[in-house]
Amino acid sequence: MCLLHDVYGWKDSDGKVQRKAKDPREGRVVATLRYEWYWMWNQHYNPSQWIMVLDARDSYFQRNPFADLPRRSNPEGMTQGLLYFFGENTEATRLGKSTKNVNWLRNGYGAPVLDALRTKPTICSGSTMGEQIAMEQYLRALVNEKDESSIRMTGADQGFHNYLYYSHKLANVLAIQSLTVFEQGYGLINNLGALRKKPLSEWGNLYNNRTHEVFNFDGTLSPVVHQWDRDKDLFHFLFKNKFRDVQQDWERRKKEMSVANKS
């Protein structure tokens, strides 16, 4: 369990830290604590800038997910922003079909909330995008869900994430212009985890096992692939090829930097 000791504090008029604060809350698992760090990092961006929070371990990019996002022609003084959530496959799973989701919701909110959400599509907490002004409010809200809950389980952030959406807690937040949930295979981030019951190549046109590319259901290349390691073929391809290429590129860059520093 982790605490945020000495992260917050008090500064004088010149910006010098006068005193640091101890975290009075109970410890949180890293998977939950990260949202408070996300919130802190979020403060360094302008209101109109797009931000993505993503599970890094099991994600990779096939093309730039920020290339075709809507941009503000006049962001000066903007007070609202867009927020994007990304779902898991509704044919393969629902909140009530997953033991983990059931436990997160039951332990976080109780049986009545679990029963109300059993048949709802699962929204993935490990992949979210939004304009800074909207993301700030979402991240603040998710941190608050933990502060109001006694649940200590790793992964509980998924319960918080789904509860925030289905309870409509974010619906009246003034800084969030709109909240869009993209179904699996129709958004900028393609969540594959729920599809592990059979090979990706058997889910329509989602995966080309010759080129090892992942597609959305409309035939376009998925910009971001999340939870790639659940599919055996894609897993082995990435480990044998992509990871090797990345490592070789990194070694080459290190040598170039070493030579540049010596000259």
CSV table of C-alpha atoms in Angstrom, one decimal:
chain,number,residue,atom,x,y,z
A,1,MET,CA,0.0,0.0,0.0
A,2,CYS,CA,1.3,3.4,-1.0
A,3,LEU,CA,1.0,6.9,0.6
A,4,LEU,CA,1.7,10.3,-1.0
A,5,HIS,CA,3.8,11.7,1.8
A,6,ASP,CA,5.7,15.0,1.0
A,7,VAL,CA,3.9,15.3,-2.4
A,8,TYR,CA,1.7,18.2,-1.3
A,9,GLY,CA,2.7,21.2,0.8
A,10,TRP,CA,2.8,24.9,1.3
A,11,LYS,CA,4.8,27.5,-0.6
A,12,ASP,CA,5.6,31.1,0.2
A,13,SER,CA,5.0,34.1,-2.1
A,14,ASP,CA,8.3,33.4,-3.9
A,15,GLY,CA,7.4,29.8,-4.6
A,16,LYS,CA,9.7,28.2,-2.1
A,17,VAL,CA,8.4,25.2,-0.3
A,18,GLN,CA,7.9,26.0,3.4
A,19,ARG,CA,6.3,22.8,4.6
A,20,LYS,CA,5.5,19.4,3.2
A,21,ALA,CA,2.3,17.5,4.1
A,22,LYS,CA,1.9,13.9,5.2
A,23,ASP,CA,-0.8,11.9,3.5
A,24,PRO,CA,-3.6,11.4,6.1
A,25,ARG,CA,-5.4,8.8,4.0
A,26,GLU,CA,-5.0,5.0,4.2
A,27,GLY,CA,-2.5,3.5,1.7
A,28,ARG,CA,-3.6,2.7,-1.8
A,29,VAL,CA,-2.4,0.1,-4.3
A,30,VAL,CA,-0.4,1.5,-7.2
A,31,ALA,CA,-3.1,0.8,-9.8
A,32,THR,CA,-5.4,3.2,-7.9
A,33,LEU,CA,-2.7,5.7,-6.8
A,34,ARG,CA,-1.6,6.3,-10.4
A,35,TYR,CA,-4.8,8.4,-11.0
A,36,GLU,CA,-3.6,11.0,-8.6
A,37,TRP,CA,-0.3,11.2,-10.4
A,38,TYR,CA,-2.2,11.4,-13.6
A,39,TRP,CA,-4.1,14.3,-12.1
A,40,MET,CA,-0.8,16.1,-11.1
A,41,TRP,CA,0.8,15.6,-14.5
A,42,ASN,CA,-2.5,16.8,-16.1
A,43,GLN,CA,-1.9,20.2,-14.5
A,44,HIS,CA,1.1,20.9,-16.8
A,45,TYR,CA,-1.0,21.0,-20.0
A,46,ASN,CA,-3.2,23.7,-21.5
A,47,PRO,CA,-7.0,23.2,-21.4
A,48,SER,CA,-7.3,22.4,-25.1
A,49,GLN,CA,-4.5,19.8,-25.3
A,50,TRP,CA,-5.4,16.2,-25.7
A,51,ILE,CA,-4.2,13.7,-23.1
A,52,MET,CA,-4.2,9.9,-23.2
A,53,VAL,CA,-3.9,7.7,-20.0
A,54,LEU,CA,-3.1,4.1,-21.0
A,55,ASP,CA,-1.8,0.9,-19.5
A,56,ALA,CA,1.8,1.0,-21.0
A,57,ARG,CA,2.8,-2.6,-20.4
A,58,ASP,CA,0.3,-4.2,-22.8
A,59,SER,CA,-0.3,-1.5,-25.4
A,60,TYR,CA,1.4,-0.4,-28.6
A,61,PHE,CA,0.8,2.1,-31.4
A,62,GLN,CA,0.1,1.3,-35.0
A,63,ARG,CA,-0.5,4.9,-36.0
A,64,ASN,CA,-0.7,8.3,-34.4
A,65,PRO,CA,-4.0,8.4,-32.3
A,66,PHE,CA,-3.8,12.2,-32.0
A,67,ALA,CA,-3.6,12.9,-35.7
A,68,ASP,CA,-7.3,13.2,-36.5
A,69,LEU,CA,-8.7,14.4,-33.2
A,70,PRO,CA,-10.9,17.5,-33.2
A,71,ARG,CA,-8.9,20.7,-32.5
A,72,ARG,CA,-10.1,24.0,-31.1
A,73,SER,CA,-9.7,26.9,-33.6
A,74,ASN,CA,-9.9,29.3,-30.7
A,75,PRO,CA,-9.0,27.6,-27.4
A,76,GLU,CA,-8.6,30.9,-25.6
A,77,GLY,CA,-10.8,31.0,-22.5
A,78,MET,CA,-12.4,27.5,-23.2
A,79,THR,CA,-14.4,26.2,-20.3
A,80,GLN,CA,-15.4,22.7,-21.5
A,81,GLY,CA,-13.7,19.7,-23.1
A,82,LEU,CA,-14.3,16.4,-24.7
A,83,LEU,CA,-13.8,13.1,-22.9
A,84,TYR,CA,-13.5,9.6,-24.5
A,85,PHE,CA,-14.0,6.2,-22.8
A,86,PHE,CA,-13.3,2.9,-24.6
A,87,GLY,CA,-15.4,-0.3,-24.0
A,88,GLU,CA,-14.6,-4.0,-24.0
A,89,ASN,CA,-16.3,-6.4,-26.4
A,90,THR,CA,-20.0,-6.6,-25.5
A,91,GLU,CA,-20.4,-10.0,-27.1
A,92,ALA,CA,-17.7,-11.6,-25.0
A,93,THR,CA,-18.3,-9.9,-21.7
A,94,ARG,CA,-20.5,-7.7,-19.5
A,95,LEU,CA,-19.8,-6.3,-16.0
A,96,GLY,CA,-21.7,-9.2,-14.4
A,97,LYS,CA,-19.9,-11.9,-16.4
A,98,SER,CA,-16.4,-11.1,-15.1
A,99,THR,CA,-15.5,-12.3,-11.6
A,100,LYS,CA,-13.1,-9.5,-11.2
A,101,ASN,CA,-15.5,-6.8,-12.2
A,102,VAL,CA,-18.2,-8.3,-9.9
A,103,ASN,CA,-15.8,-8.2,-7.0
A,104,TRP,CA,-14.7,-4.7,-7.6
A,105,LEU,CA,-18.3,-3.4,-7.8
A,106,ARG,CA,-19.6,-5.5,-4.9
A,107,ASN,CA,-16.7,-4.5,-2.6
A,108,GLY,CA,-16.7,-0.9,-3.7
A,109,TYR,CA,-20.4,-0.1,-3.8
A,110,GLY,CA,-22.4,-3.0,-2.5
A,111,ALA,CA,-24.8,-5.6,-3.9
A,112,PRO,CA,-27.5,-3.2,-5.0
A,113,VAL,CA,-25.2,-1.3,-7.3
A,114,LEU,CA,-23.7,-4.6,-8.6
A,115,ASP,CA,-27.2,-5.9,-9.4
A,116,ALA,CA,-28.0,-2.7,-11.3
A,117,LEU,CA,-24.9,-2.9,-13.4
A,118,ARG,CA,-24.6,-6.6,-14.1
A,119,THR,CA,-25.8,-6.4,-17.7
A,120,LYS,CA,-24.0,-3.2,-18.6
A,121,PRO,CA,-21.1,-3.2,-21.1
A,122,THR,CA,-17.7,-3.1,-19.5
A,123,ILE,CA,-15.8,0.2,-20.0
A,124,CYS,CA,-12.0,-0.2,-19.7
A,125,SER,CA,-10.3,2.0,-17.1
A,126,GLY,CA,-6.9,1.4,-18.6
A,127,SER,CA,-7.6,3.5,-21.7
A,128,THR,CA,-9.0,7.0,-21.6
A,129,MET,CA,-8.6,10.2,-23.7
A,130,GLY,CA,-9.7,13.7,-23.4
A,131,GLU,CA,-9.0,17.4,-23.6
A,132,GLN,CA,-7.1,18.5,-20.5
A,133,ILE,CA,-9.9,20.5,-19.0
A,134,ALA,CA,-12.2,17.5,-19.1
A,135,MET,CA,-9.6,15.0,-18.1
A,136,GLU,CA,-8.8,17.0,-15.0
A,137,GLN,CA,-12.3,16.7,-13.8
A,138,TYR,CA,-12.5,13.0,-14.6
A,139,LEU,CA,-9.2,12.2,-12.8
A,140,ARG,CA,-10.3,14.3,-9.8
A,141,ALA,CA,-13.6,12.4,-9.7
A,142,LEU,CA,-11.9,9.0,-9.8
A,143,VAL,CA,-9.5,9.8,-7.0
A,144,ASN,CA,-12.5,10.9,-5.0
A,145,GLU,CA,-14.2,7.6,-5.5
A,146,LYS,CA,-11.3,5.9,-3.7
A,147,ASP,CA,-11.4,8.5,-1.0
A,148,GLU,CA,-15.0,7.7,-0.3
A,149,SER,CA,-14.6,3.9,-0.5
A,150,SER,CA,-13.0,1.3,1.7
A,151,ILE,CA,-12.1,-1.1,-1.1
A,152,ARG,CA,-8.4,-2.0,-1.2
A,153,MET,CA,-8.3,-4.4,-4.1
A,154,THR,CA,-5.9,-4.0,-7.0
A,155,GLY,CA,-7.9,-3.2,-10.1
A,156,ALA,CA,-10.7,-1.4,-8.1
A,157,ASP,CA,-10.2,1.6,-10.4
A,158,GLN,CA,-12.2,-0.3,-13.1
A,159,GLY,CA,-15.1,-0.4,-10.7
A,160,PHE,CA,-14.7,3.3,-10.0
A,161,HIS,CA,-14.5,4.1,-13.7
A,162,ASN,CA,-17.7,2.2,-14.6
A,163,TYR,CA,-19.6,3.5,-11.6
A,164,LEU,CA,-18.7,7.1,-12.6
A,165,TYR,CA,-20.2,6.6,-16.0
A,166,TYR,CA,-23.3,4.5,-15.2
A,167,SER,CA,-24.2,6.6,-12.1
A,168,HIS,CA,-24.1,9.7,-14.3
A,169,LYS,CA,-21.8,11.4,-11.8
A,170,LEU,CA,-19.9,13.0,-14.7
A,171,ALA,CA,-23.0,14.1,-16.6
A,172,ASN,CA,-23.4,17.4,-15.0
A,173,VAL,CA,-19.8,18.4,-14.7
A,174,LEU,CA,-19.5,21.8,-16.4
A,175,ALA,CA,-16.0,21.2,-17.6
A,176,ILE,CA,-17.0,18.1,-19.6
A,177,GLN,CA,-18.7,19.1,-22.8
A,178,SER,CA,-19.5,15.5,-23.7
A,179,LEU,CA,-18.5,12.0,-22.7
A,180,THR,CA,-18.4,9.5,-25.6
A,181,VAL,CA,-18.0,5.7,-25.0
A,182,PHE,CA,-16.6,3.9,-28.0
A,183,GLU,CA,-17.5,0.3,-28.4
A,184,GLN,CA,-14.6,-2.2,-28.7
A,185,GLY,CA,-13.2,-2.1,-32.2
A,186,TYR,CA,-14.7,1.3,-33.1
A,187,GLY,CA,-12.5,3.8,-31.4
A,188,LEU,CA,-8.9,5.1,-31.3
A,189,ILE,CA,-8.0,2.5,-28.7
A,190,ASN,CA,-8.9,-1.2,-29.3
A,191,ASN,CA,-9.2,-3.2,-26.1
A,192,LEU,CA,-8.7,-6.9,-26.9
A,193,GLY,CA,-8.7,-8.5,-23.4
A,194,ALA,CA,-12.2,-9.8,-23.5
A,195,LEU,CA,-11.6,-11.6,-26.8
A,196,ARG,CA,-9.1,-14.1,-25.4
A,197,LYS,CA,-11.7,-16.9,-25.4
A,198,LYS,CA,-10.8,-17.6,-29.0
A,199,PRO,CA,-8.0,-16.5,-31.4
A,200,LEU,CA,-8.2,-12.9,-32.7
A,201,SER,CA,-8.3,-14.2,-36.2
A,202,GLU,CA,-11.7,-15.7,-35.6
A,203,TRP,CA,-13.2,-12.4,-34.6
A,204,GLY,CA,-14.2,-11.2,-38.1
A,205,ASN,CA,-11.7,-8.9,-39.8
A,206,LEU,CA,-10.2,-7.8,-36.5
A,207,TYR,CA,-6.7,-9.4,-37.0
A,208,ASN,CA,-4.6,-10.3,-40.0
A,209,ASN,CA,-2.4,-13.2,-38.9
A,210,ARG,CA,-0.1,-12.8,-41.9
A,211,THR,CA,0.7,-9.1,-41.4
A,212,HIS,CA,0.0,-9.2,-37.6
A,213,GLU,CA,-1.9,-6.0,-37.9
A,214,VAL,CA,-5.0,-5.2,-35.7
A,215,PHE,CA,-8.0,-3.5,-37.2
A,216,ASN,CA,-11.2,-1.9,-36.2
A,217,PHE,CA,-14.4,-3.5,-37.4
A,218,ASP,CA,-14.7,-0.9,-40.2
A,219,GLY,CA,-11.5,-2.2,-41.7
A,220,THR,CA,-9.2,0.7,-40.6
A,221,LEU,CA,-6.0,0.1,-38.8
A,222,SER,CA,-6.4,0.5,-35.0
A,223,PRO,CA,-4.3,3.4,-33.8
A,224,VAL,CA,-3.7,1.9,-30.4
A,225,VAL,CA,-3.8,-1.8,-29.5
A,226,HIS,CA,-4.4,-2.5,-25.8
A,227,GLN,CA,-4.2,-5.9,-24.1
A,228,TRP,CA,-2.3,-7.5,-27.1
A,229,ASP,CA,-0.7,-10.2,-24.9
A,230,ARG,CA,-4.0,-12.1,-24.5
A,231,ASP,CA,-3.7,-13.5,-28.0
A,232,LYS,CA,-1.2,-16.3,-28.5
A,233,ASP,CA,-0.3,-15.5,-32.1
A,234,LEU,CA,0.1,-11.7,-31.6
A,235,PHE,CA,2.0,-12.3,-28.3
A,236,HIS,CA,4.6,-14.5,-30.0
A,237,PHE,CA,5.0,-12.2,-33.0
A,238,LEU,CA,5.6,-9.2,-30.9
A,239,PHE,CA,8.1,-10.9,-28.6
A,240,LYS,CA,10.1,-12.4,-31.5
A,241,ASN,CA,10.0,-9.4,-33.8
A,242,LYS,CA,8.8,-6.1,-32.5
A,243,PHE,CA,10.5,-6.2,-29.2
A,244,ARG,CA,13.8,-7.3,-30.8
A,245,ASP,CA,13.5,-4.4,-33.3
A,246,VAL,CA,12.8,-1.9,-30.5
A,247,GLN,CA,15.7,-3.2,-28.4
A,248,GLN,CA,18.1,-3.0,-31.4
A,249,ASP,CA,16.9,0.5,-32.2
A,250,TRP,CA,17.5,1.5,-28.5
A,251,GLU,CA,21.0,0.1,-28.5
A,252,ARG,CA,21.8,2.0,-31.8
A,253,ARG,CA,20.5,5.2,-30.2
A,254,LYS,CA,22.6,4.7,-27.1
A,255,LYS,CA,25.7,4.3,-29.2
A,256,GLU,CA,24.9,7.4,-31.2
A,257,MET,CA,24.4,9.4,-28.0
A,258,SER,CA,27.6,8.1,-26.5
A,259,VAL,CA,29.6,9.2,-29.6
A,260,ALA,CA,27.9,12.6,-29.6
A,261,ASN,CA,28.7,13.2,-25.9
A,262,LYS,CA,32.4,12.3,-26.5
A,263,SER,CA,32.8,14.6,-29.4
